[in-house]
Coordinates of C-alpha atoms and ligand atoms in Angstrom, one line a residue:
X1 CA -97.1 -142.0 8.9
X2 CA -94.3 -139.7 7.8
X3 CA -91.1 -141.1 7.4
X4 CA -88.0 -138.9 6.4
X5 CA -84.8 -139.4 5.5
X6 CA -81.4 -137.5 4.9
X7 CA -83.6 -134.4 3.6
X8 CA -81.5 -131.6 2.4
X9 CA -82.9 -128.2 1.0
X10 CA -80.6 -126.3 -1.0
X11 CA -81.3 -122.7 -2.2
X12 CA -78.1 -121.9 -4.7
X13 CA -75.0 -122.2 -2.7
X14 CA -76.9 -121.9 0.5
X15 CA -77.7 -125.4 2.5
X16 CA -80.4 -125.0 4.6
X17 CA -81.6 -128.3 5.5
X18 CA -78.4 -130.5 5.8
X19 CA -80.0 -133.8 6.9
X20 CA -83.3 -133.9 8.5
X21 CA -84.2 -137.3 9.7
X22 CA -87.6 -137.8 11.5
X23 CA -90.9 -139.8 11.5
X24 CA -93.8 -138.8 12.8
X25 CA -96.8 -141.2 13.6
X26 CA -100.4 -140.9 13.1
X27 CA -102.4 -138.5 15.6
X28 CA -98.7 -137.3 16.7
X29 CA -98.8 -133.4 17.7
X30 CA -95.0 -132.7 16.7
X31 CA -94.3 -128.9 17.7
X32 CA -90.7 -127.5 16.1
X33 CA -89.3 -125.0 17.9
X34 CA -85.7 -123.0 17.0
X35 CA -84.3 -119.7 16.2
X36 CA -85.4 -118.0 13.3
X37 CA -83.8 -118.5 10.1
X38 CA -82.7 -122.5 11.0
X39 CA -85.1 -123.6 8.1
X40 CA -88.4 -124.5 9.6
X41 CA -90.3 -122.8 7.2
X42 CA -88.5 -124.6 4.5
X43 CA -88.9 -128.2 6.2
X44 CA -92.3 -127.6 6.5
X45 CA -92.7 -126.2 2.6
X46 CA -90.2 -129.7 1.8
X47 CA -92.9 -132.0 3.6
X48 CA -95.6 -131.1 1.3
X49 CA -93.0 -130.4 -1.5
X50 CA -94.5 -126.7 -2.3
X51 CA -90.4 -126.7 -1.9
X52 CA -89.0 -129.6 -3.4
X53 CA -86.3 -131.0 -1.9
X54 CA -82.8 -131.4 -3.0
X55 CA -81.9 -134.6 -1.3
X56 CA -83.3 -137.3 0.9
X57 CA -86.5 -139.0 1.0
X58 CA -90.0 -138.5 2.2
X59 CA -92.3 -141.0 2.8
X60 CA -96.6 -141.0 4.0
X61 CA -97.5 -144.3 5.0
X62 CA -95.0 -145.6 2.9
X63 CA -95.3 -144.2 0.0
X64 CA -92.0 -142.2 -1.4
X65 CA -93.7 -138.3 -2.5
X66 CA -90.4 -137.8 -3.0
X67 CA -90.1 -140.6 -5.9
X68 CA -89.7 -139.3 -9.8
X69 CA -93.6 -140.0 -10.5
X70 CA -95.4 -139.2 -6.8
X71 CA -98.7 -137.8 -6.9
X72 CA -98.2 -134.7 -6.0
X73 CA -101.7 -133.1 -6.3
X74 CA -103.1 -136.3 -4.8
X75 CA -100.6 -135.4 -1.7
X76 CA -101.3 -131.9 -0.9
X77 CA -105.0 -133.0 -0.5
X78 CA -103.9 -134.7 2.0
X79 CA -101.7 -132.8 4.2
X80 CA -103.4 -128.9 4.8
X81 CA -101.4 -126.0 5.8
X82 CA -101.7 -123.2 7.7
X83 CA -99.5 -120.2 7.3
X84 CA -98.8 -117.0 9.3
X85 CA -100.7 -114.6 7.1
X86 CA -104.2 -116.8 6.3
X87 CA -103.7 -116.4 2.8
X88 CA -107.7 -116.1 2.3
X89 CA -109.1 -115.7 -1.0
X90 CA -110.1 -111.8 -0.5
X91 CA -112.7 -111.3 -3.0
X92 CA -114.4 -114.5 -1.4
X93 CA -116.3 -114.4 1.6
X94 CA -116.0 -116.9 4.3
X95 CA -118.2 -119.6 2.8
X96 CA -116.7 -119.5 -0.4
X97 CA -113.5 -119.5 1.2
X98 CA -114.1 -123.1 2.6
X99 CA -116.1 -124.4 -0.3
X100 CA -114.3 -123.5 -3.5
X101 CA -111.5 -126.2 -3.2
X102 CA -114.0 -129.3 -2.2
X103 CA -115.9 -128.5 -4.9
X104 CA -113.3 -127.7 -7.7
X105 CA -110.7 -130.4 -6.3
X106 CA -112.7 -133.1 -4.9
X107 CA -115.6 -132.8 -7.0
X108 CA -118.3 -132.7 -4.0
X109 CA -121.5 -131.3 -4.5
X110 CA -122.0 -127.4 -3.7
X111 CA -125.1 -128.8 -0.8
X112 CA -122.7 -130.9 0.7
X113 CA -119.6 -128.3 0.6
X114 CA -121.5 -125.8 2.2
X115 CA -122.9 -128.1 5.0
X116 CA -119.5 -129.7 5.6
X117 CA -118.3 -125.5 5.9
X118 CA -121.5 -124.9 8.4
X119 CA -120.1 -127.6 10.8
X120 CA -116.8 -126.8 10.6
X121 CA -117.3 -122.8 11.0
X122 CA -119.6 -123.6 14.4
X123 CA -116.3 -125.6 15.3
X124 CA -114.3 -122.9 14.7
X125 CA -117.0 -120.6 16.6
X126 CA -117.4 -118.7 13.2
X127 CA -121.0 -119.7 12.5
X128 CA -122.4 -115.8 12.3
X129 CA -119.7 -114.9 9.9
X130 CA -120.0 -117.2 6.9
X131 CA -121.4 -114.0 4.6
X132 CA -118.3 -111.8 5.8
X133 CA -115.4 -110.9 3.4
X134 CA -111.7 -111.4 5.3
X135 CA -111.3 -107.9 5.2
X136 CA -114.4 -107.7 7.8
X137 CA -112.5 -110.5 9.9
X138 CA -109.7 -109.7 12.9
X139 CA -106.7 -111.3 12.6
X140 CA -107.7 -114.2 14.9
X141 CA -111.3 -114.8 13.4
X142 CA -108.9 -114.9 9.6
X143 CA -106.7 -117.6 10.8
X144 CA -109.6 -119.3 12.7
X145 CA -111.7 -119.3 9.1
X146 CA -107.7 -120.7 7.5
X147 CA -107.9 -123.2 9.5
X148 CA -111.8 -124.5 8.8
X149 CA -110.8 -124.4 5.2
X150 CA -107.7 -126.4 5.4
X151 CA -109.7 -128.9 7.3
X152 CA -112.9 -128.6 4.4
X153 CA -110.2 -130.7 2.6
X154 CA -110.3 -133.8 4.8
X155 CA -106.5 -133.7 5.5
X156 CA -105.1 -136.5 6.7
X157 CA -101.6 -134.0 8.2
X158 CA -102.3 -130.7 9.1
X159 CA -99.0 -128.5 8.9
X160 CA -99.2 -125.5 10.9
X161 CA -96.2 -122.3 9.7
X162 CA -96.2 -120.1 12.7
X163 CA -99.7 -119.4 12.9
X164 CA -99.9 -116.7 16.2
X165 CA -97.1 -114.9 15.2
X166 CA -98.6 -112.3 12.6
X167 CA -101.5 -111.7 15.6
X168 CA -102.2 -109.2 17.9
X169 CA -101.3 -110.9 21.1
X170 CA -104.8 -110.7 22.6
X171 CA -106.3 -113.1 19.7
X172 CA -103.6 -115.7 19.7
X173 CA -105.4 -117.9 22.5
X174 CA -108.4 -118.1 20.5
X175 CA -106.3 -119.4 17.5
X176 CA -104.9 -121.9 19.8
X177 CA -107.4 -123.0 21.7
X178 CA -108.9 -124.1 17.8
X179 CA -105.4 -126.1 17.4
X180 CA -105.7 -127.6 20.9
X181 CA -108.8 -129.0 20.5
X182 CA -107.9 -130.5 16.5
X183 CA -105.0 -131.7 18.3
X184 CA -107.8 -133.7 20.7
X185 CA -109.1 -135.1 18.0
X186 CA -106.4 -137.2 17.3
X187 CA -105.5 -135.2 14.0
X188 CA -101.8 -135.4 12.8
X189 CA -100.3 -132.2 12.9
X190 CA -96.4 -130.6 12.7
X191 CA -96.5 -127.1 14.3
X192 CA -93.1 -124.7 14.0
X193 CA -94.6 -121.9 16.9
X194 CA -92.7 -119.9 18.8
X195 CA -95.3 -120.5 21.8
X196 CA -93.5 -122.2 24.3
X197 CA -96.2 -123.2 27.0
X198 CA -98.8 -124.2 24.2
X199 CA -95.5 -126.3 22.5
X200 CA -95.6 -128.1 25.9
X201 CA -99.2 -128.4 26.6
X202 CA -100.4 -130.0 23.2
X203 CA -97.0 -131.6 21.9
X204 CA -96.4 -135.6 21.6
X205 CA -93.1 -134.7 20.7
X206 CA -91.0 -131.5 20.1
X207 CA -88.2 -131.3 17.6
X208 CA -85.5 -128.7 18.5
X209 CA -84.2 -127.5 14.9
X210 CA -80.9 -125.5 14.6
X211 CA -78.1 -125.5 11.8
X212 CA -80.3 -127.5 9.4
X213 CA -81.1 -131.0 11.6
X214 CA -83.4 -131.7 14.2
X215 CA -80.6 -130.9 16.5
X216 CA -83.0 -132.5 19.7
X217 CA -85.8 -134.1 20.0
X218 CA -88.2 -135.4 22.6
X219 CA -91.2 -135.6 24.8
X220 CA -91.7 -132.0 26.0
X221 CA -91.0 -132.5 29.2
X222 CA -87.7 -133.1 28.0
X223 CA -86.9 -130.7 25.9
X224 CA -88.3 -128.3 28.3
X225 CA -86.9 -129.2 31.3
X226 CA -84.4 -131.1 30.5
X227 CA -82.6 -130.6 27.3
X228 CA -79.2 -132.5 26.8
X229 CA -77.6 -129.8 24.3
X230 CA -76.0 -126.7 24.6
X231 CA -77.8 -124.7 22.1
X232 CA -80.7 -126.5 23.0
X233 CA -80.8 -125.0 26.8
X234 CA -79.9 -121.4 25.1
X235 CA -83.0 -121.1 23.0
X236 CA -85.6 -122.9 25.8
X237 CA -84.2 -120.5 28.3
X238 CA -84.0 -117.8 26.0
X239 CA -80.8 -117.0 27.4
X240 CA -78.8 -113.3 26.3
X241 CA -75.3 -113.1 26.5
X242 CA -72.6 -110.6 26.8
X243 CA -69.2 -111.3 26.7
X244 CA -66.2 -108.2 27.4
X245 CA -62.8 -109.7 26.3
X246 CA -59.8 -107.3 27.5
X247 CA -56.7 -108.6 25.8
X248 CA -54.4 -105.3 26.9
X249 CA -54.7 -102.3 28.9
X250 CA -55.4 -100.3 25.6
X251 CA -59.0 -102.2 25.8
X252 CA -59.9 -101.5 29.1
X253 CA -62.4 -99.2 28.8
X254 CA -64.4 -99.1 31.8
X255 CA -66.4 -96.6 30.4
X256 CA -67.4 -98.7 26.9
X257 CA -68.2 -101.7 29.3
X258 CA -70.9 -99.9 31.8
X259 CA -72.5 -98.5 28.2
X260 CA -72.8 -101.9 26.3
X261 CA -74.4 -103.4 30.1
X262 CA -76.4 -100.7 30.1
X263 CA -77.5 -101.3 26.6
X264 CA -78.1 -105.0 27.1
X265 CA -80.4 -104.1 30.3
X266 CA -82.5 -101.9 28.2
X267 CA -82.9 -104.1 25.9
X268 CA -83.8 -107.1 28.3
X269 CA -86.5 -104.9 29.7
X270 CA -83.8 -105.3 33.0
X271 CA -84.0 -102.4 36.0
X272 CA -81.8 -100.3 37.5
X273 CA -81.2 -102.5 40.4
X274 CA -80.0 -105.0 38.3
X275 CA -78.6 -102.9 36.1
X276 CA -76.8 -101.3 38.9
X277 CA -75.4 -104.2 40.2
X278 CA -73.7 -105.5 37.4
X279 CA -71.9 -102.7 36.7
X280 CA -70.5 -102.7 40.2
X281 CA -69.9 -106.2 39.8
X282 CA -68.1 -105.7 36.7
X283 CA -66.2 -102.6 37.8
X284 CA -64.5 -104.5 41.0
X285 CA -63.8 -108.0 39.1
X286 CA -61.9 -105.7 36.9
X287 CA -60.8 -103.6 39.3
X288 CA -59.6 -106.6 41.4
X289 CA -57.5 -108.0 38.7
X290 CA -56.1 -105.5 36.8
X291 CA -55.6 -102.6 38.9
X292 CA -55.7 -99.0 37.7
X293 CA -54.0 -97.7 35.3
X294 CA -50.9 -96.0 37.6
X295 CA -50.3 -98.7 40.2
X296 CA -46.7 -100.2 40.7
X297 CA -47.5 -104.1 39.2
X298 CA -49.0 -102.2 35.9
X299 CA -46.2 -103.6 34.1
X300 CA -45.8 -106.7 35.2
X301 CA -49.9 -107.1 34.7
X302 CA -49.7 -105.7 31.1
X303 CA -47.1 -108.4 30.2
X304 CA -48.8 -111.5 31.7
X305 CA -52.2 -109.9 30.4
X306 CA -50.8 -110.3 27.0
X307 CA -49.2 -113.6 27.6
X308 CA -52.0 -115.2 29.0
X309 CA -54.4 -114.4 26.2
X310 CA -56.9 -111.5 28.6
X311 CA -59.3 -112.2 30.6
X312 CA -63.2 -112.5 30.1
X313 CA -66.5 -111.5 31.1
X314 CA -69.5 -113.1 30.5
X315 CA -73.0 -111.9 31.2
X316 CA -75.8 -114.3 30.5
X317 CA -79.5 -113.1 31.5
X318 CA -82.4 -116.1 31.5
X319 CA -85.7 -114.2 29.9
X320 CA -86.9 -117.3 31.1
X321 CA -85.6 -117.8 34.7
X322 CA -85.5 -113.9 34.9
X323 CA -81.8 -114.9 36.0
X324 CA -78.6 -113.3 35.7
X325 CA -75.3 -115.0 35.8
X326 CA -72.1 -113.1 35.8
X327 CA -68.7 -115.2 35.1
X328 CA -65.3 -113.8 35.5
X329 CA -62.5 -115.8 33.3
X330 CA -58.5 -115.0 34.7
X331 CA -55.7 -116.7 33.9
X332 CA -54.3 -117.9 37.6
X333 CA -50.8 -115.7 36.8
X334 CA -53.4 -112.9 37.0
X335 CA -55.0 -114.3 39.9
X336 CA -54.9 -111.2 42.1
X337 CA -58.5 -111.9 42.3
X338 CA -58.5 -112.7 46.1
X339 CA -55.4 -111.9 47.1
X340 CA -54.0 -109.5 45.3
X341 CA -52.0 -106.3 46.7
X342 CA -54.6 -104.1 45.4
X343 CA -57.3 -106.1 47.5
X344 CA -55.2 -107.0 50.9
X345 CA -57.9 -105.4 53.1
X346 CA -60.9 -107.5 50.7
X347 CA -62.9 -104.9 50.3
X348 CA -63.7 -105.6 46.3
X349 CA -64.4 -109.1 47.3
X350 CA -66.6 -108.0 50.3
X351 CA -68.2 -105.7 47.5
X352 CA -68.5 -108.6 45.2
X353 CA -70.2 -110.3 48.3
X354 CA -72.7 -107.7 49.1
X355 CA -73.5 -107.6 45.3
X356 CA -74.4 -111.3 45.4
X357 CA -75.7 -111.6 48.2
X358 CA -72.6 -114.2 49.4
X359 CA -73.6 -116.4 46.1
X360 CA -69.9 -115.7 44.6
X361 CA -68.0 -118.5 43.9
X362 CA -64.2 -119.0 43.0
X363 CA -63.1 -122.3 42.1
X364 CA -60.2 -123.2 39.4
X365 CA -60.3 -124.3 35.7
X366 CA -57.3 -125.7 34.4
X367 CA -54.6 -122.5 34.4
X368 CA -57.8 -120.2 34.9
X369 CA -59.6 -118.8 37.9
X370 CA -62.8 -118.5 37.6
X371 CA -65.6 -116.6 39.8
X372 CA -69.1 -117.1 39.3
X373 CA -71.4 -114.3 40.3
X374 CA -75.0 -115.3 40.2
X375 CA -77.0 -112.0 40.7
Ligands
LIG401 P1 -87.2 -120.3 9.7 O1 -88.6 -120.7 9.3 O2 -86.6 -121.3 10.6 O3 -87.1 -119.0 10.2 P2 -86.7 -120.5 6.9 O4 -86.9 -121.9 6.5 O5 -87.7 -119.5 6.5 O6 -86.3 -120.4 8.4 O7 -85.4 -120.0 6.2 C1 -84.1 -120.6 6.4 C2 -83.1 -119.9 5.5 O8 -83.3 -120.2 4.2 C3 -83.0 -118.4 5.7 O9 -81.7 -118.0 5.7 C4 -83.7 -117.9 4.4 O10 -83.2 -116.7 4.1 C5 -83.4 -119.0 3.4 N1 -84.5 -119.2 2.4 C6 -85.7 -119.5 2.7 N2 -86.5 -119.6 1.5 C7 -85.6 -119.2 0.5 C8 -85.7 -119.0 -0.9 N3 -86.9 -119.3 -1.5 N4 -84.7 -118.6 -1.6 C9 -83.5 -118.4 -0.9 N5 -83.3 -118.5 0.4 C10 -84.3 -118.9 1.1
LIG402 MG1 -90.4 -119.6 9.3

């Protein structure tokens, strides 16, 4: 039903689309996820050209939109969208709302308008408010009345622009349980939403956009549980990172370390248990490999800590998988980890043990030694 090809979206120098390919079939549910600012927005705004595009192709049911004398007008009839703010007409109330456009666009009769708007506000569960102005509306009843007047068109495509994300969270179910059921109803719709389990539940397909392309794309199921790209697993998992590169003893600043992890903790809505742990947990890795300050090898470590290019920390914290996942990067020249002088009786390893539980792992990556600390 859509059909796109090589669609690129500059705005001056900036390329936000770089090539979007995709097609989408009729009564296909397409959700597209993706971090903010990766030009979702903007591919929906290309697909019904309120953005026109500035390279590629875009074709419904075969027809190029995209070609020098497309009806335009005759297209956004067709494909409805729904934004994040309703964009109501305020001085109208809600029957006007749906009825202004299929009488001024499509020429239908005022009767029929308003008894098209009747069964679509009882669908939307709207029926007492058809004399109300928006302003008398919550946020959920607004989008729920957006939506009944995008469909008062007879769209063939609905596009849907984050439409939960300017609510109050205890009206977005009813705003999706209206988009659940269209999506029953074996109505074509593209949804950018930031709603994971809804994305899931209603999706044919989901597109994973990142860097200007659908970067992924697949069955939810997929995507979800089994995407095949890096960035892709980062964003589903929702995954934080912190990363603490000491390139010389001048930079190892225990003290600056234990501050940014508790930062990243607060942040990550994380508790003092955890937050605890990885501070020990950093504090011995370190410890373990670099010594203090005043012991005899100092010297020798500062060299080879220079030569070797540091060594790394790396915290990554799952939002979803409430997991945390510490990694430890040495050169093996630096590999006092296990068995280094400053460690001959274990004890920061037994630490590191008791930390995680006996999860630690060491293992060897090329010249580096790696430990991986699962908390
Ligand atoms: P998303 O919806 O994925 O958050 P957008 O499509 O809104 O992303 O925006 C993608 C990028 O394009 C952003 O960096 C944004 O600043 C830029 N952008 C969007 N619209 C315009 C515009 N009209 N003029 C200039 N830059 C824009
Ligand atoms: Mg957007």
């Amino acid at each position: 039903m859509i059909r796109v090809e090589h669609l690129s979206k500059k705005f001056g120098p900036i390329e936000v689309l770089r090539d979007v390919n995709a097609h989408i079939n009729r009564g296909e549910v397409i959700s597209v996820i993706g971090p903010s600012g990766t030009g979702k927005s903007t591919f929906l705004r290309c697909l019904n050209l309120l953005d026109p595009p500035t390279g590629g192709r875009i074709f419904i049911e075969e027809q190029e939109i995209t070609a020098p004398n497309a009806n335009v007008s005759r297209l956004r009839q067709k494909m409805g969208m729904v934004f994040q703010d309703f964009n109501l007409f305020l001085h109208l109330n809600v029957l006007e709302n749906l009825t202004i456009a299929p009488v001024k666009l499509l020429g239908k009769t005022k009767a029929l308008a308003e008894s098209k708007a009747r069964e679509l506000l009882h669908m939307v569960g709207l029926a007492a408010k058809e004399k109300a102005y928006p302003a008398e509306l919550s946020g959920g009843q607004k989008q729920r009345v957006a939506i009944a007047r995008c469909l008062a068109m007879d769209p063939d495509i609905i596009l849907f622009d984050e439409p939960t994300s300017a609510l109050d969270p205890t009206m977005v179910s009813e705003v999706l349980g209206v988009i659940r059921r269209l999506a029953g109803t074996g109505m074509t719709m593209v949804i950018v939403t930031h709603e994971m389990q809804f994305a899931r539940d209603v999706s044919s397909r989901v597109f994973y956009m990142d860097q200007g392309v659908i970067y992924e794309e697949g069955p939810p199921s997929r995507i979800f549980d089994h995407p095949e790209k890096e960035a892709t697993r980062t964003f589903i998992n929702r995954i934080r990172n912190l990363e603490w590169h000491i390139e010389d003893y001048e930079h190892y600043d225990i003290y600056a370390l234990t501050t940014e992890i508790i930062q990243f903790c607060e942040k990550h809505f994380l508790g003092p248990a955890q937050r605890d742990a990885l501070i020990h947990l950093a504090e011995e890795t370190l410890l373990m490999c670099l010594g203090t300050d005043n012991t005899p090898q100092t010297l020798t470590r500062r060299e080879i800590l220079r030569e070797t290019g540091g060594i790394n920390l790396f915290i990554s914290y799952s939002e979803k998988t409430q997991q945390i996942h510490t990694r430890f990067t040495a050169h093996a020249r630096l590999n006092t980890i296990l068995n280094n002088a400053q460690d001959a009786d274990g004890l920061g390893m037994m630490i590191i043990n008791g930390i995680t539980k006996g999860k630690a792992v060491e293992k060897t990556e090329g010249e580096h030694v790696v430990l991986d600390l699962p908390l």
